[in-house]
Amino acid sequence: MGCSARYCLLALSLCLVSEHAFGVRIMPKRKKEAGTIDDQSTSASWWQAGTATPFHDSGSEFSSTHGLVQTHPSSISDGYSFGSSGASANPFVSTSGSGPLSGSFRSNPLPPLTKSSNGKTSLKHLDFTSSATAELRRNPALSAPDECARACREGEPPRICYYHFTLEMYTVLGAACQVCTPNATNVVWSHCQCVLADGVERGILTANRMLPGPSIQVCENDKVVIDVENHMEGMEVTIHWHGIWQRGSQYYDGVPFVTQCPIQQGNTFRYQWQGNAGTHFWHAHTGLQKLDGLYGSIVVRQPPSKDPNSHLYDYDLTTHVMLISDWLHEDAAERYPGRLAVNTGQDPESVLINGKGQFRDPNTGFMTNTPLEVFTITPGRRYRFRMINAFASVCPAQLTIEGHNLTVIATDGEPVQPVQVNTIISFSGERYDFVIEASNRPAAYWIQVRGLGECGIKRAQQLGILRYARGPYQPSTPAPTYDVGIPQGVVMNPLDARCNIPRTDAICVSQLKNAQHIDPAILQERPDVKIFLPFRFFVYRPEMLFQPNTYNRYLVAPQGDHVISLIDEISYMAPPAPLISQYDDINPEQFCNGDNRPANCGQNCMCTHKVDIPLNAVVEMVLVDEVQIVNLSHPFHLHGYSYNVIGIGRSPDQNVKKINLKHALDLDRRGLLERHLKQGDLPPSKDTIAVPNNGYVVLRFRATNPGFWLLHCHFLFHIVIGMNVVLQVGTQADLPPVPPNFPTCGDHLPPIN
Ligand SMILES: NCCC(=O)NCCc1ccc(O)c(O)c1
């Protein structure tokens, strides 16, 4: 090989086979029968274009309207499906009882665990290590992942869905990519452990050697059990189930030192919860691990009768989950606290769609030829897509699909009245579900995901393909570039956040209408509790930060500022032991909030920021952006709840160049904060909302879920420098005790002998 560039092998193979300047999609040279394999493909790794095998052909031959399910290997955003998500062949989640698939889903009893009726693996990935298999065999009450990813029908008994995640340090383009070549009997090598990402080699962290990690897809009322086995060398971890409210199971919310002790290397921690319906995701909540690959999708489906928008789509496929993430070509730790001479900040090199993509080296122009994600649809049908923004950096993501309108029907798991747009801009932690109607000319169409904001520097983007079954594989139009993209049309969630005027070019989140009933108490004029939370950065002078014998944390911001995050002038520090299980082990002086600032707490006040909220109170929160950096809007995520987005705005006062707490309070007094509380306003429910740059959002929720719930900016680097606060709803007495033998942790400071 003898190449210096890490991706040169791929780039080289591209050079040999490339027919277009832009590079080659992985395409069969000639069309093959579905499910056959090119036996000549032995000389090079299977992803290389010159040896492309027609595994993705299979999608064209199986119509999604056939009643049979699992006729070929399905995949769920699993990082192995060779550029075909196999969607058309796996239409096993029908939303309409009378639809073509009515009654077609069979649920297999255990065993077998891994094979579907045709003997091929239906949902790969799932961990079939001896421990996972053993647990499933030992306990006949458990269902395997592919049994749980099913159409949900009223009256069907709930399942207990069992998952086993083995977390490891792993490699993109490792040797697994040479061994799992498809062979004549297996179109897809059933347990392929090859992670391709965008074709650039790097070390990563994985769950079950997949990127994204395993998808959890269940029905409402199912019980979900996930054994998380940590084998990451020298690392501790927790997994947060983003969007899952954890009612009655707060100790499984996965926030380190709030709801549990981190899982030590070599240990297994069993999470158990019942999911509220919707599109959610899981990700590591410790350190920077999320950015290195520890995330995956969660879909909690409902019987169609329970979804107010189910009449708008025919299919809700396991394969139409679209998880988008930003991607580095090095460990995230290279970026924290950050470097000076080569300060690339948080800027990702790349973007991935379901862990897939290609990368063009800006210096050489070489482009990798790894497969793009393909979503297959059948003409005339309407499909529910579930988009998950798993970005970690500050970049918003812009999704556009060539030739297709997107009808937004839900956000953050909660249904909204449908709105039609052409582009969806989303922030880290948000989810948008939309319907696509396969009503265009049967062809292949580009999907473009562009990183906005800081991602514009490197022009990070990724492409995918929306393909009509039996149509061509390759879009006929030139691949959209960062600068010449798919026309954006009407935008969901515009960055300018001009939300208080009617407009035809964009729809703000605050202009969406909830598709469900809203507790009237939420809309009462005066909430029981009103909390203003301004947030900003504190910029250290180097002589303060590097005072001898002080060791304050910091992040090197893009312009070189050394900063920490403040919410209400406090930078959150985790306590040494979990609030939920070892509250009494924590020194009360560890806690603070705006009304109780520790003595001598200066401008860089660091403590466990905790705000107490009475159980069942109607809470209003006003988040105020005091960061004041153009193009930077912070998405705030609340654990344990979804809130109603009552208003989004900026100062109406032309003289006020910069909003701050004082000004927001003044606007509130004058009744000038935007609040949609009228009959029929129906403010949408969400759990993650971007606070517009130089603006504010007003949120409300009824505090019916007791516990210690984290509220935080969802940007990863802002979390680690303290942009968090714990909302304690109710008292410890309102919480169930943690399960027996819940792990403990804490300082060890015995008397000195
Ligand atoms: N007027 C204050 C200057 C300031 O706050 N500088 C920080 C800028 C920053 C911090 C973190 C980021 O992630 C980012 O993108 C930008």
Short mmCIF file of C-alpha atoms in Angstrom, two decimals, residues 277-280 298-302 307 309 312-313 316 320-322 383-389 399 406-419 421 424 426 430-436 492 512 686:
data_model
loop_
_atom_site.label_atom_id
_atom_site.label_comp_id
_atom_site.label_asym_id
_atom_site.label_seq_id
_atom_site.Cartn_x
_atom_site.Cartn_y
_atom_site.Cartn_z
CA ALA A 277 -44.01 6.97 21.50
CA GLY A 278 -41.90 8.75 18.92
CA THR A 279 -38.53 9.09 17.26
CA HIS A 280 -35.76 9.26 19.81
CA ILE A 298 -34.79 4.63 19.08
CA VAL A 299 -38.24 4.34 17.53
CA VAL A 300 -41.26 3.71 19.72
CA ARG A 301 -44.19 3.01 17.43
CA GLN A 302 -47.90 3.09 18.12
CA ASP A 307 -51.16 8.56 15.82
CA ASN A 309 -51.15 11.71 11.48
CA LEU A 312 -50.89 10.70 6.00
CA TYR A 313 -48.56 7.79 5.32
CA ASP A 316 -43.35 3.53 8.60
CA HIS A 320 -36.52 4.81 6.98
CA VAL A 321 -34.83 6.11 10.06
CA MET A 322 -32.39 8.84 9.02
CA TYR A 383 -43.58 7.04 3.63
CA ARG A 384 -42.89 8.24 7.13
CA PHE A 385 -39.25 9.15 7.61
CA ARG A 386 -37.77 9.65 11.03
CA MET A 387 -34.86 12.04 11.07
CA ILE A 388 -32.61 12.25 14.10
CA ASN A 389 -30.03 15.00 14.50
CA LEU A 399 -31.74 18.43 5.04
CA LEU A 406 -41.34 17.03 3.15
CA THR A 407 -44.52 17.01 5.19
CA VAL A 408 -43.47 17.46 8.80
CA ILE A 409 -45.75 15.46 11.09
CA ALA A 410 -43.83 15.22 14.35
CA THR A 411 -40.89 16.71 16.17
CA ASP A 412 -39.01 15.27 19.12
CA GLY A 413 -41.43 12.36 19.11
CA GLU A 414 -44.56 14.46 19.46
CA PRO A 415 -47.08 14.85 16.62
CA VAL A 416 -47.77 18.25 15.07
CA GLN A 417 -50.35 19.35 12.59
CA PRO A 418 -48.77 18.65 9.20
CA VAL A 419 -46.87 21.39 7.40
CA VAL A 421 -41.67 22.31 3.56
CA ILE A 424 -35.56 21.07 7.42
CA SER A 426 -32.35 20.93 12.76
CA GLU A 430 -33.81 17.44 17.63
CA ARG A 431 -35.90 14.95 15.69
CA TYR A 432 -38.21 15.65 12.77
CA ASP A 433 -40.56 13.09 11.27
CA PHE A 434 -41.81 13.81 7.80
CA VAL A 435 -43.78 12.15 5.06
CA ILE A 436 -42.48 11.75 1.54
CA MET A 492 -38.62 24.44 8.56
CA LEU A 512 -46.16 24.59 14.47
CA LYS A 686 -40.62 19.25 22.12
#
